[in-house]
Amino acid sequence: MKELRARADFETARLQAFLRDTGLVLRRDAKPLLSFDDVRRAARLEGQSYGGLKDIPIADIRGSVGRPLDFDASFLPVRPQMRQRWAQLDAAMRHGEALPPIEVYHLGGVYFVKDGHHRVSVARQLGWKTIKARVIEVRTRAPLSGDMDAPALLQAREYVDFLERTQLDRTRPNAVIEVSRLGRYDRIFEHILGHRYFLGLQQGREVDLAEAAASWYDHVYQPIVSLIREYEILEHFPGRTEADLYLWITARWLELSRSEPATGPAEAIADILFETEGVPRPPTPQTLALLRRWLGPPRRVIQLPIRLVRRVQAARSGPARPA
């Protein structure tokens, strides 16, 4: 009787896996079980340490070491030859038999099963919330979050390549440069190369790339990020990062400086806020000069973009008033 129940549980789990995968394919959003090897290669393994024996949430077990094709993303079995082992464990776990803890790697809030795939599969099917595990904490060069889909791994690989070239995580260990789209680390690297060129001219010597990257971070990137934080610009651009806005602001700064050489990052920020509020961008140097007089200490004027917009609208229709 126990064997029949266990076999029935296995076939039910396989049917659920089939129906789930069919539905995901029809909706074109299928998500396979994460492969630890793919994640490790993308984010570059830096080290690992034993995290101890603990109860871990089964919902956070989303990956596999070496067996990503044997189970789906919900750890339902997909191969018929797994029936015997799965059914044996189902019967044992239903009757409370003692089983050894599983072994997992922990990375970016996600657990990857090293040993115990069947136990995780059965536990999920039985509705368990946690399972006992020996945890190995993993460190990677590129930080990762729980969202480790293919684009996120590609982005992690781009970040690792960026760090390999610039050594920024070595020279500035607290530096974290996050972008929201692929290809933007290459654009930032171009900025560093430009900074390196002018730094070499200034100092009359060839500047090492790692030194140039550290100088760029200290004297170019950080000051603009400080403005972004002080003006609370990210609140107005959901889904963007500070590095995204850095690229946007520097590009707008260059564009504006062609007609007004004294333009700085504050004017570029104001111009972007104009555009966001649906107001025509400041068209003349005179308007930019007016903005510069108003752009005093951060937070005094640009707490909300609409306040700046109203001031400039008023300036266009009448004489300027002091801020």
PDB file of C-alpha atoms in Angstrom:
ATOM      1  CA  MET A   1       0.000   0.000   0.000  1.00  0.00           C
ATOM      2  CA  LYS A   2       2.846   2.404   0.912  1.00  0.00           C
ATOM      3  CA  GLU A   3       4.598   1.581  -2.367  1.00  0.00           C
ATOM      4  CA  LEU A   4       1.432   2.291  -4.383  1.00  0.00           C
ATOM      5  CA  ARG A   5       0.987   5.629  -2.608  1.00  0.00           C
ATOM      6  CA  ALA A   6       4.608   6.589  -3.244  1.00  0.00           C
ATOM      7  CA  ARG A   7       4.366   5.652  -6.946  1.00  0.00           C
ATOM      8  CA  ALA A   8       1.125   7.636  -7.236  1.00  0.00           C
ATOM      9  CA  ASP A   9       2.841  10.662  -5.659  1.00  0.00           C
ATOM     10  CA  PHE A  10       5.685  10.412  -8.170  1.00  0.00           C
ATOM     11  CA  GLU A  11       3.349  10.212 -11.173  1.00  0.00           C
ATOM     12  CA  THR A  12       1.346  13.146  -9.795  1.00  0.00           C
ATOM     13  CA  ALA A  13       4.544  15.169  -9.439  1.00  0.00           C
ATOM     14  CA  ARG A  14       5.619  14.301 -12.990  1.00  0.00           C
ATOM     15  CA  LEU A  15       2.187  15.253 -14.330  1.00  0.00           C
ATOM     16  CA  GLN A  16       2.365  18.561 -12.492  1.00  0.00           C
ATOM     17  CA  ALA A  17       5.810  19.172 -13.998  1.00  0.00           C
ATOM     18  CA  PHE A  18       4.477  18.416 -17.487  1.00  0.00           C
ATOM     19  CA  LEU A  19       1.444  20.668 -17.103  1.00  0.00           C
ATOM     20  CA  ARG A  20       3.514  23.444 -15.591  1.00  0.00           C
ATOM     21  CA  ASP A  21       6.169  23.314 -18.306  1.00  0.00           C
ATOM     22  CA  THR A  22       3.537  23.142 -21.042  1.00  0.00           C
ATOM     23  CA  GLY A  23       1.813  26.221 -19.662  1.00  0.00           C
ATOM     24  CA  LEU A  24       5.088  28.106 -19.364  1.00  0.00           C
ATOM     25  CA  VAL A  25       6.086  27.261 -22.926  1.00  0.00           C
ATOM     26  CA  LEU A  26       2.705  28.374 -24.249  1.00  0.00           C
ATOM     27  CA  ARG A  27       3.119  31.644 -22.353  1.00  0.00           C
ATOM     28  CA  ARG A  28       6.768  31.824 -23.510  1.00  0.00           C
ATOM     29  CA  ASP A  29       8.107  32.447 -20.010  1.00  0.00           C
ATOM     30  CA  ALA A  30       9.655  29.089 -19.137  1.00  0.00           C
ATOM     31  CA  LYS A  31      12.282  29.300 -16.387  1.00  0.00           C
ATOM     32  CA  PRO A  32      14.594  26.322 -15.959  1.00  0.00           C
ATOM     33  CA  LEU A  33      16.279  25.305 -12.730  1.00  0.00           C
ATOM     34  CA  LEU A  34      19.315  27.525 -12.214  1.00  0.00           C
ATOM     35  CA  SER A  35      22.666  25.933 -12.963  1.00  0.00           C
ATOM     36  CA  PHE A  36      25.321  26.645 -10.345  1.00  0.00           C
ATOM     37  CA  ASP A  37      28.067  26.184 -12.930  1.00  0.00           C
ATOM     38  CA  ASP A  38      26.524  28.852 -15.184  1.00  0.00           C
ATOM     39  CA  VAL A  39      26.146  31.275 -12.270  1.00  0.00           C
ATOM     40  CA  ARG A  40      29.686  30.587 -10.992  1.00  0.00           C
ATOM     41  CA  ARG A  41      31.216  31.211 -14.417  1.00  0.00           C
ATOM     42  CA  ALA A  42      29.212  34.398 -14.992  1.00  0.00           C
ATOM     43  CA  ALA A  43      29.820  36.039 -11.601  1.00  0.00           C
ATOM     44  CA  ARG A  44      33.324  34.562 -11.061  1.00  0.00           C
ATOM     45  CA  LEU A  45      33.768  32.517  -7.895  1.00  0.00           C
ATOM     46  CA  GLU A  46      35.918  34.330  -5.325  1.00  0.00           C
ATOM     47  CA  GLY A  47      35.764  31.973  -2.367  1.00  0.00           C
ATOM     48  CA  GLN A  48      33.586  29.904  -0.080  1.00  0.00           C
ATOM     49  CA  SER A  49      33.152  29.078   3.609  1.00  0.00           C
ATOM     50  CA  TYR A  50      31.094  26.663   5.666  1.00  0.00           C
ATOM     51  CA  GLY A  51      27.935  28.332   6.935  1.00  0.00           C
ATOM     52  CA  GLY A  52      26.799  25.592   9.290  1.00  0.00           C
ATOM     53  CA  LEU A  53      23.851  23.228   9.652  1.00  0.00           C
ATOM     54  CA  LYS A  54      20.521  25.058   9.537  1.00  0.00           C
ATOM     55  CA  ASP A  55      16.897  24.924   8.422  1.00  0.00           C
ATOM     56  CA  ILE A  56      16.572  26.744   5.105  1.00  0.00           C
ATOM     57  CA  PRO A  57      13.399  27.864   3.262  1.00  0.00           C
ATOM     58  CA  ILE A  58      12.553  25.403   0.513  1.00  0.00           C
ATOM     59  CA  ALA A  59      11.106  28.237  -1.581  1.00  0.00           C
ATOM     60  CA  ASP A  60      14.627  29.729  -1.795  1.00  0.00           C
ATOM     61  CA  ILE A  61      16.127  26.515  -3.220  1.00  0.00           C
ATOM     62  CA  ARG A  62      16.131  27.368  -6.906  1.00  0.00           C
ATOM     63  CA  GLY A  63      19.261  25.841  -8.370  1.00  0.00           C
ATOM     64  CA  SER A  64      21.305  22.698  -8.831  1.00  0.00           C
ATOM     65  CA  VAL A  65      24.936  21.677  -8.926  1.00  0.00           C
ATOM     66  CA  GLY A  66      25.318  19.323 -11.870  1.00  0.00           C
ATOM     67  CA  ARG A  67      21.654  18.282 -12.322  1.00  0.00           C
ATOM     68  CA  PRO A  68      19.700  21.295 -13.627  1.00  0.00           C
ATOM     69  CA  LEU A  69      17.876  19.204 -16.259  1.00  0.00           C
ATOM     70  CA  ASP A  70      16.563  16.457 -13.942  1.00  0.00           C
ATOM     71  CA  PHE A  71      14.049  18.755 -12.225  1.00  0.00           C
ATOM     72  CA  ASP A  72      12.079  21.787 -13.281  1.00  0.00           C
ATOM     73  CA  ALA A  73      12.199  25.202 -11.596  1.00  0.00           C
ATOM     74  CA  SER A  74       9.796  23.963  -8.893  1.00  0.00           C
ATOM     75  CA  PHE A  75      11.931  20.849  -8.319  1.00  0.00           C
ATOM     76  CA  LEU A  76       9.320  18.565  -9.840  1.00  0.00           C
ATOM     77  CA  PRO A  77      10.918  15.435 -11.405  1.00  0.00           C
ATOM     78  CA  VAL A  78      11.025  15.320 -15.197  1.00  0.00           C
ATOM     79  CA  ARG A  79      12.689  11.928 -15.912  1.00  0.00           C
ATOM     80  CA  PRO A  80      10.781   8.608 -15.537  1.00  0.00           C
ATOM     81  CA  GLN A  81      13.935   6.744 -14.418  1.00  0.00           C
ATOM     82  CA  MET A  82      13.866   8.788 -11.194  1.00  0.00           C
ATOM     83  CA  ARG A  83      10.698   7.002 -10.047  1.00  0.00           C
ATOM     84  CA  GLN A  84      12.194   4.365  -7.750  1.00  0.00           C
ATOM     85  CA  ARG A  85      14.454   6.659  -5.734  1.00  0.00           C
ATOM     86  CA  TRP A  86      11.781   9.376  -5.543  1.00  0.00           C
ATOM     87  CA  ALA A  87       9.090   6.895  -4.389  1.00  0.00           C
ATOM     88  CA  GLN A  88      11.366   5.415  -1.707  1.00  0.00           C
ATOM     89  CA  LEU A  89      12.065   8.843  -0.260  1.00  0.00           C
ATOM     90  CA  ASP A  90       8.391   9.819  -0.471  1.00  0.00           C
ATOM     91  CA  ALA A  91       7.416   6.821   1.645  1.00  0.00           C
ATOM     92  CA  ALA A  92      10.227   7.435   4.148  1.00  0.00           C
ATOM     93  CA  MET A  93       9.538  11.139   4.548  1.00  0.00           C
ATOM     94  CA  ARG A  94       5.797  10.604   4.918  1.00  0.00           C
ATOM     95  CA  HIS A  95       6.489   8.308   7.883  1.00  0.00           C
ATOM     96  CA  GLY A  96       8.986  10.608   9.538  1.00  0.00           C
ATOM     97  CA  GLU A  97      12.082   8.523   9.002  1.00  0.00           C
ATOM     98  CA  ALA A  98      15.349  10.312   9.797  1.00  0.00           C
ATOM     99  CA  LEU A  99      17.250  11.382   6.690  1.00  0.00           C
ATOM    100  CA  PRO A 100      20.638  13.087   6.390  1.00  0.00           C
ATOM    101  CA  PRO A 101      20.616  16.840   5.735  1.00  0.00           C
ATOM    102  CA  ILE A 102      20.991  18.040   2.186  1.00  0.00           C
ATOM    103  CA  GLU A 103      24.056  20.014   1.085  1.00  0.00           C
ATOM    104  CA  VAL A 104      23.660  23.384  -0.630  1.00  0.00           C
ATOM    105  CA  TYR A 105      25.615  26.375  -1.876  1.00  0.00           C
ATOM    106  CA  HIS A 106      24.201  29.775  -0.848  1.00  0.00           C
ATOM    107  CA  LEU A 107      24.674  32.651  -3.252  1.00  0.00           C
ATOM    108  CA  GLY A 108      22.733  35.889  -3.730  1.00  0.00           C
ATOM    109  CA  GLY A 109      19.853  34.746  -1.536  1.00  0.00           C
ATOM    110  CA  VAL A 110      19.428  31.540  -3.552  1.00  0.00           C
ATOM    111  CA  TYR A 111      20.342  27.965  -2.602  1.00  0.00           C
ATOM    112  CA  PHE A 112      21.833  25.480  -5.081  1.00  0.00           C
ATOM    113  CA  VAL A 113      21.530  21.795  -4.220  1.00  0.00           C
ATOM    114  CA  LYS A 114      24.824  19.942  -4.187  1.00  0.00           C
ATOM    115  CA  ASP A 115      23.455  16.753  -2.624  1.00  0.00           C
ATOM    116  CA  GLY A 116      19.799  15.938  -1.918  1.00  0.00           C
ATOM    117  CA  HIS A 117      17.857  16.804  -5.084  1.00  0.00           C
ATOM    118  CA  HIS A 118      15.285  14.048  -4.545  1.00  0.00           C
ATOM    119  CA  ARG A 119      14.768  15.033  -0.902  1.00  0.00           C
ATOM    120  CA  VAL A 120      14.077  18.631  -1.923  1.00  0.00           C
ATOM    121  CA  SER A 121      11.676  17.478  -4.645  1.00  0.00           C
ATOM    122  CA  VAL A 122       9.713  15.236  -2.281  1.00  0.00           C
ATOM    123  CA  ALA A 123       9.715  17.836   0.515  1.00  0.00           C
ATOM    124  CA  ARG A 124       8.215  20.451  -1.821  1.00  0.00           C
ATOM    125  CA  GLN A 125       5.577  18.003  -2.971  1.00  0.00           C
ATOM    126  CA  LEU A 126       4.694  17.195   0.655  1.00  0.00           C
ATOM    127  CA  GLY A 127       4.295  20.893   1.446  1.00  0.00           C
ATOM    128  CA  TRP A 128       7.324  21.314   3.719  1.00  0.00           C
ATOM    129  CA  LYS A 129       8.356  24.935   4.293  1.00  0.00           C
ATOM    130  CA  THR A 130      11.942  24.270   5.424  1.00  0.00           C
ATOM    131  CA  ILE A 131      14.513  21.502   5.217  1.00  0.00           C
ATOM    132  CA  LYS A 132      17.718  20.876   7.163  1.00  0.00           C
ATOM    133  CA  ALA A 133      20.856  21.606   5.175  1.00  0.00           C
ATOM    134  CA  ARG A 134      24.602  21.935   5.428  1.00  0.00           C
ATOM    135  CA  VAL A 135      25.217  25.357   3.912  1.00  0.00           C
ATOM    136  CA  ILE A 136      28.319  26.507   2.041  1.00  0.00           C
ATOM    137  CA  GLU A 137      28.436  30.302   1.641  1.00  0.00           C
ATOM    138  CA  VAL A 138      29.807  31.387  -1.744  1.00  0.00           C
ATOM    139  CA  ARG A 139      31.399  34.729  -2.643  1.00  0.00           C
ATOM    140  CA  THR A 140      31.518  35.969  -6.234  1.00  0.00           C
ATOM    141  CA  ARG A 141      33.292  38.927  -7.776  1.00  0.00           C
ATOM    142  CA  ALA A 142      30.102  40.357  -9.280  1.00  0.00           C
ATOM    143  CA  PRO A 143      27.281  40.693  -6.743  1.00  0.00           C
ATOM    144  CA  LEU A 144      24.119  38.752  -7.536  1.00  0.00           C
ATOM    145  CA  SER A 145      20.540  38.940  -6.310  1.00  0.00           C
ATOM    146  CA  GLY A 146      17.784  36.331  -6.333  1.00  0.00           C
ATOM    147  CA  ASP A 147      16.860  37.275  -9.909  1.00  0.00           C
ATOM    148  CA  MET A 148      19.419  35.158 -11.770  1.00  0.00           C
ATOM    149  CA  ASP A 149      17.811  34.831 -15.190  1.00  0.00           C
ATOM    150  CA  ALA A 150      19.825  34.809 -18.407  1.00  0.00           C
ATOM    151  CA  PRO A 151      20.001  38.631 -18.807  1.00  0.00           C
ATOM    152  CA  ALA A 152      21.111  38.999 -15.165  1.00  0.00           C
ATOM    153  CA  LEU A 153      23.903  36.474 -15.687  1.00  0.00           C
ATOM    154  CA  LEU A 154      25.022  38.199 -18.878  1.00  0.00           C
ATOM    155  CA  GLN A 155      25.123  41.468 -16.971  1.00  0.00           C
ATOM    156  CA  ALA A 156      27.111  39.831 -14.174  1.00  0.00           C
ATOM    157  CA  ARG A 157      29.607  38.578 -16.760  1.00  0.00           C
ATOM    158  CA  GLU A 158      29.900  42.105 -18.193  1.00  0.00           C
ATOM    159  CA  TYR A 159      30.511  43.483 -14.700  1.00  0.00           C
ATOM    160  CA  VAL A 160      33.209  40.883 -14.018  1.00  0.00           C
ATOM    161  CA  ASP A 161      34.923  41.815 -17.295  1.00  0.00           C
ATOM    162  CA  PHE A 162      34.702  45.499 -16.309  1.00  0.00           C
ATOM    163  CA  LEU A 163      36.252  44.760 -12.904  1.00  0.00           C
ATOM    164  CA  GLU A 164      38.978  42.613 -14.461  1.00  0.00           C
ATOM    165  CA  ARG A 165      39.998  45.520 -16.680  1.00  0.00           C
ATOM    166  CA  THR A 166      39.712  48.321 -14.128  1.00  0.00           C
ATOM    167  CA  GLN A 167      40.494  46.467 -10.859  1.00  0.00           C
ATOM    168  CA  LEU A 168      38.049  48.920  -9.269  1.00  0.00           C
ATOM    169  CA  ASP A 169      36.831  46.378  -6.729  1.00  0.00           C
ATOM    170  CA  ARG A 170      40.449  45.986  -5.559  1.00  0.00           C
ATOM    171  CA  THR A 171      41.425  49.660  -5.441  1.00  0.00           C
ATOM    172  CA  ARG A 172      38.025  50.828  -4.164  1.00  0.00           C
ATOM    173  CA  PRO A 173      36.524  47.828  -2.291  1.00  0.00           C
ATOM    174  CA  ASN A 174      33.340  49.699  -1.358  1.00  0.00           C
ATOM    175  CA  ALA A 175      32.590  50.715  -4.937  1.00  0.00           C
ATOM    176  CA  VAL A 176      29.494  49.119  -6.438  1.00  0.00           C
ATOM    177  CA  ILE A 177      28.553  50.234  -9.952  1.00  0.00           C
ATOM    178  CA  GLU A 178      25.204  48.844 -10.997  1.00  0.00           C
ATOM    179  CA  VAL A 179      23.565  49.285 -14.392  1.00  0.00           C
ATOM    180  CA  SER A 180      20.133  48.208 -15.572  1.00  0.00           C
ATOM    181  CA  ARG A 181      20.950  47.275 -19.165  1.00  0.00           C
ATOM    182  CA  LEU A 182      23.554  45.329 -21.084  1.00  0.00           C
ATOM    183  CA  GLY A 183      26.350  47.259 -22.786  1.00  0.00           C
ATOM    184  CA  ARG A 184      26.572  50.088 -20.281  1.00  0.00           C
ATOM    185  CA  TYR A 185      29.747  48.880 -18.602  1.00  0.00           C
ATOM    186  CA  ASP A 186      31.512  49.317 -21.946  1.00  0.00           C
ATOM    187  CA  ARG A 187      30.323  52.938 -22.067  1.00  0.00           C
ATOM    188  CA  ILE A 188      31.572  53.560 -18.533  1.00  0.00           C
ATOM    189  CA  PHE A 189      34.905  51.980 -19.466  1.00  0.00           C
ATOM    190  CA  GLU A 190      35.190  54.461 -22.342  1.00  0.00           C
ATOM    191  CA  HIS A 191      34.781  57.284 -19.801  1.00  0.00           C
ATOM    192  CA  ILE A 192      37.623  55.804 -17.750  1.00  0.00           C
ATOM    193  CA  LEU A 193      39.858  55.607 -20.832  1.00  0.00           C
ATOM    194  CA  GLY A 194      39.126  59.271 -21.566  1.00  0.00           C
ATOM    195  CA  HIS A 195      39.892  60.199 -17.973  1.00  0.00           C
ATOM    196  CA  ARG A 196      43.132  58.218 -18.190  1.00  0.00           C
ATOM    197  CA  TYR A 197      44.203  60.147 -21.304  1.00  0.00           C
ATOM    198  CA  PHE A 198      43.668  63.585 -19.760  1.00  0.00           C
ATOM    199  CA  LEU A 199      45.173  62.484 -16.442  1.00  0.00           C
ATOM    200  CA  GLY A 200      48.295  61.425 -18.343  1.00  0.00           C
ATOM    201  CA  LEU A 201      48.490  64.814 -20.058  1.00  0.00           C
ATOM    202  CA  GLN A 202      48.080  66.570 -16.745  1.00  0.00           C
ATOM    203  CA  GLN A 203      50.753  64.546 -14.987  1.00  0.00           C
ATOM    204  CA  GLY A 204      53.109  64.143 -17.936  1.00  0.00           C
ATOM    205  CA  ARG A 205      53.336  60.366 -17.658  1.00  0.00           C
ATOM    206  CA  GLU A 206      51.577  57.182 -18.671  1.00  0.00           C
ATOM    207  CA  VAL A 207      48.910  56.411 -16.083  1.00  0.00           C
ATOM    208  CA  ASP A 208      48.143  52.828 -15.147  1.00  0.00           C
ATOM    209  CA  LEU A 209      44.570  51.798 -15.993  1.00  0.00           C
ATOM    210  CA  ALA A 210      43.761  50.740 -12.422  1.00  0.00           C
ATOM    211  CA  GLU A 211      45.049  54.095 -11.127  1.00  0.00           C
ATOM    212  CA  ALA A 212      42.999  55.951 -13.728  1.00  0.00           C
ATOM    213  CA  ALA A 213      39.864  53.999 -12.817  1.00  0.00           C
ATOM    214  CA  ALA A 214      40.323  54.844  -9.133  1.00  0.00           C
ATOM    215  CA  SER A 215      40.855  58.522  -9.998  1.00  0.00           C
ATOM    216  CA  TRP A 216      37.767  58.532 -12.239  1.00  0.00           C
ATOM    217  CA  TYR A 217      35.721  56.975  -9.437  1.00  0.00           C
ATOM    218  CA  ASP A 218      36.912  59.541  -6.872  1.00  0.00           C
ATOM    219  CA  HIS A 219      36.860  62.695  -8.967  1.00  0.00           C
ATOM    220  CA  VAL A 220      34.218  62.123 -11.662  1.00  0.00           C
ATOM    221  CA  TYR A 221      31.769  59.383 -10.741  1.00  0.00           C
ATOM    222  CA  GLN A 222      31.382  59.985  -7.019  1.00  0.00           C
ATOM    223  CA  PRO A 223      30.727  63.755  -7.259  1.00  0.00           C
ATOM    224  CA  ILE A 224      27.945  63.184  -9.795  1.00  0.00           C
ATOM    225  CA  VAL A 225      26.484  60.337  -7.740  1.00  0.00           C
ATOM    226  CA  SER A 226      26.508  62.694  -4.731  1.00  0.00           C
ATOM    227  CA  LEU A 227      24.394  65.140  -6.743  1.00  0.00           C
ATOM    228  CA  ILE A 228      22.024  62.342  -7.764  1.00  0.00           C
ATOM    229  CA  ARG A 229      21.555  61.373  -4.116  1.00  0.00           C
ATOM    230  CA  GLU A 230      21.335  64.937  -2.865  1.00  0.00           C
ATOM    231  CA  TYR A 231      18.699  65.887  -5.445  1.00  0.00           C
ATOM    232  CA  GLU A 232      16.927  62.512  -4.918  1.00  0.00           C
ATOM    233  CA  ILE A 233      16.804  62.020  -8.679  1.00  0.00           C
ATOM    234  CA  LEU A 234      16.333  58.233  -8.557  1.00  0.00           C
ATOM    235  CA  GLU A 235      12.865  58.733  -7.066  1.00  0.00           C
ATOM    236  CA  HIS A 236      11.753  60.099 -10.433  1.00  0.00           C
ATOM    237  CA  PHE A 237      13.221  57.279 -12.540  1.00  0.00           C
ATOM    238  CA  PRO A 238      12.032  53.880 -11.266  1.00  0.00           C
ATOM    239  CA  GLY A 239      14.113  50.995 -12.521  1.00  0.00           C
ATOM    240  CA  ARG A 240      17.179  53.135 -13.178  1.00  0.00           C
ATOM    241  CA  THR A 241      20.417  52.997 -11.201  1.00  0.00           C
ATOM    242  CA  GLU A 242      22.917  55.659 -10.166  1.00  0.00           C
ATOM    243  CA  ALA A 243      25.281  54.477 -12.894  1.00  0.00           C
ATOM    244  CA  ASP A 244      22.466  54.755 -15.469  1.00  0.00           C
ATOM    245  CA  LEU A 245      21.853  58.344 -14.415  1.00  0.00           C
ATOM    246  CA  TYR A 246      25.575  59.090 -14.386  1.00  0.00           C
ATOM    247  CA  LEU A 247      25.726  58.139 -18.078  1.00  0.00           C
ATOM    248  CA  TRP A 248      22.582  60.137 -18.841  1.00  0.00           C
ATOM    249  CA  ILE A 249      23.768  63.239 -16.974  1.00  0.00           C
ATOM    250  CA  THR A 250      27.256  63.237 -18.496  1.00  0.00           C
ATOM    251  CA  ALA A 251      25.810  62.824 -21.990  1.00  0.00           C
ATOM    252  CA  ARG A 252      23.383  65.721 -21.413  1.00  0.00           C
ATOM    253  CA  TRP A 253      26.175  67.790 -19.849  1.00  0.00           C
ATOM    254  CA  LEU A 254      28.279  67.365 -23.009  1.00  0.00           C
ATOM    255  CA  GLU A 255      25.294  68.228 -25.214  1.00  0.00           C
ATOM    256  CA  LEU A 256      24.481  71.418 -23.296  1.00  0.00           C
ATOM    257  CA  SER A 257      28.103  72.538 -23.074  1.00  0.00           C
ATOM    258  CA  ARG A 258      28.253  72.888 -26.849  1.00  0.00           C
ATOM    259  CA  SER A 259      26.038  75.987 -26.586  1.00  0.00           C
ATOM    260  CA  GLU A 260      26.921  77.061 -23.041  1.00  0.00           C
ATOM    261  CA  PRO A 261      30.528  76.225 -22.081  1.00  0.00           C
ATOM    262  CA  ALA A 262      30.002  76.994 -18.382  1.00  0.00           C
ATOM    263  CA  THR A 263      27.349  74.306 -18.052  1.00  0.00           C
ATOM    264  CA  GLY A 264      27.857  71.801 -15.237  1.00  0.00           C
ATOM    265  CA  PRO A 265      26.191  68.596 -13.991  1.00  0.00           C
ATOM    266  CA  ALA A 266      23.580  70.548 -12.020  1.00  0.00           C
ATOM    267  CA  GLU A 267      22.299  72.176 -15.211  1.00  0.00           C
ATOM    268  CA  ALA A 268      22.296  68.790 -16.919  1.00  0.00           C
ATOM    269  CA  ILE A 269      20.179  67.394 -14.085  1.00  0.00           C
ATOM    270  CA  ALA A 270      17.777  70.326 -14.358  1.00  0.00           C
ATOM    271  CA  ASP A 271      17.509  69.824 -18.115  1.00  0.00           C
ATOM    272  CA  ILE A 272      16.664  66.139 -17.614  1.00  0.00           C
ATOM    273  CA  LEU A 273      14.020  67.051 -15.048  1.00  0.00           C
ATOM    274  CA  PHE A 274      12.478  69.531 -17.493  1.00  0.00           C
ATOM    275  CA  GLU A 275      12.197  66.762 -20.060  1.00  0.00           C
ATOM    276  CA  THR A 276      10.668  64.395 -17.499  1.00  0.00           C
ATOM    277  CA  GLU A 277       8.003  66.905 -16.535  1.00  0.00           C
ATOM    278  CA  GLY A 278       6.987  67.371 -20.167  1.00  0.00           C
ATOM    279  CA  VAL A 279       8.225  70.968 -20.332  1.00  0.00           C
ATOM    280  CA  PRO A 280      10.368  71.989 -23.334  1.00  0.00           C
ATOM    281  CA  ARG A 281      14.056  71.818 -22.524  1.00  0.00           C
ATOM    282  CA  PRO A 282      15.735  75.172 -21.759  1.00  0.00           C
ATOM    283  CA  PRO A 283      16.407  76.451 -25.280  1.00  0.00           C
ATOM    284  CA  THR A 284      18.767  79.343 -24.645  1.00  0.00           C
ATOM    285  CA  PRO A 285      21.934  80.169 -22.726  1.00  0.00           C
ATOM    286  CA  GLN A 286      19.951  82.879 -20.949  1.00  0.00           C
ATOM    287  CA  THR A 287      17.570  80.298 -19.496  1.00  0.00           C
ATOM    288  CA  LEU A 288      20.492  78.166 -18.395  1.00  0.00           C
ATOM    289  CA  ALA A 289      22.070  81.186 -16.730  1.00  0.00           C
ATOM    290  CA  LEU A 290      18.796  81.783 -14.895  1.00  0.00           C
ATOM    291  CA  LEU A 291      18.799  78.168 -13.752  1.00  0.00           C
ATOM    292  CA  ARG A 292      22.361  78.478 -12.531  1.00  0.00           C
ATOM    293  CA  ARG A 293      21.414  81.400 -10.291  1.00  0.00           C
ATOM    294  CA  TRP A 294      18.611  79.313  -8.799  1.00  0.00           C
ATOM    295  CA  LEU A 295      20.576  76.095  -8.447  1.00  0.00           C
ATOM    296  CA  GLY A 296      21.916  76.834  -5.003  1.00  0.00           C
ATOM    297  CA  PRO A 297      22.642  74.254  -2.334  1.00  0.00           C
ATOM    298  CA  PRO A 298      21.088  70.857  -3.106  1.00  0.00           C
ATOM    299  CA  ARG A 299      17.549  70.313  -1.771  1.00  0.00           C
ATOM    300  CA  ARG A 300      16.907  74.077  -1.702  1.00  0.00           C
ATOM    301  CA  VAL A 301      15.451  74.105  -5.211  1.00  0.00           C
ATOM    302  CA  ILE A 302      15.325  70.629  -6.734  1.00  0.00           C
ATOM    303  CA  GLN A 303      13.412  68.774  -4.076  1.00  0.00           C
ATOM    304  CA  LEU A 304      10.677  68.151  -6.634  1.00  0.00           C
ATOM    305  CA  PRO A 305      11.111  68.709 -10.368  1.00  0.00           C
ATOM    306  CA  ILE A 306       7.763  70.483 -10.607  1.00  0.00           C
ATOM    307  CA  ARG A 307       9.041  73.306  -8.374  1.00  0.00           C
ATOM    308  CA  LEU A 308      11.882  74.016 -10.772  1.00  0.00           C
ATOM    309  CA  VAL A 309       9.524  73.801 -13.736  1.00  0.00           C
ATOM    310  CA  ARG A 310       7.161  76.359 -12.209  1.00  0.00           C
ATOM    311  CA  ARG A 311      10.018  78.757 -11.481  1.00  0.00           C
ATOM    312  CA  VAL A 312      11.260  78.687 -15.065  1.00  0.00           C
ATOM    313  CA  GLN A 313       7.713  78.996 -16.427  1.00  0.00           C
ATOM    314  CA  ALA A 314       7.264  82.070 -14.258  1.00  0.00           C
ATOM    315  CA  ALA A 315      10.592  83.453 -15.468  1.00  0.00           C
ATOM    316  CA  ARG A 316       9.492  83.124 -19.068  1.00  0.00           C
ATOM    317  CA  SER A 317       6.346  85.103 -18.424  1.00  0.00           C
ATOM    318  CA  GLY A 318       7.787  87.822 -16.187  1.00  0.00           C
ATOM    319  CA  PRO A 319      10.846  89.202 -14.426  1.00  0.00           C
ATOM    320  CA  ALA A 320      12.971  86.827 -12.397  1.00  0.00           C
ATOM    321  CA  ARG A 321      12.332  86.664  -8.681  1.00  0.00           C
ATOM    322  CA  PRO A 322      14.945  85.598  -6.119  1.00  0.00           C
ATOM    323  CA  ALA A 323      14.835  81.967  -4.983  1.00  0.00           C
TER     324      ALA A 323
END
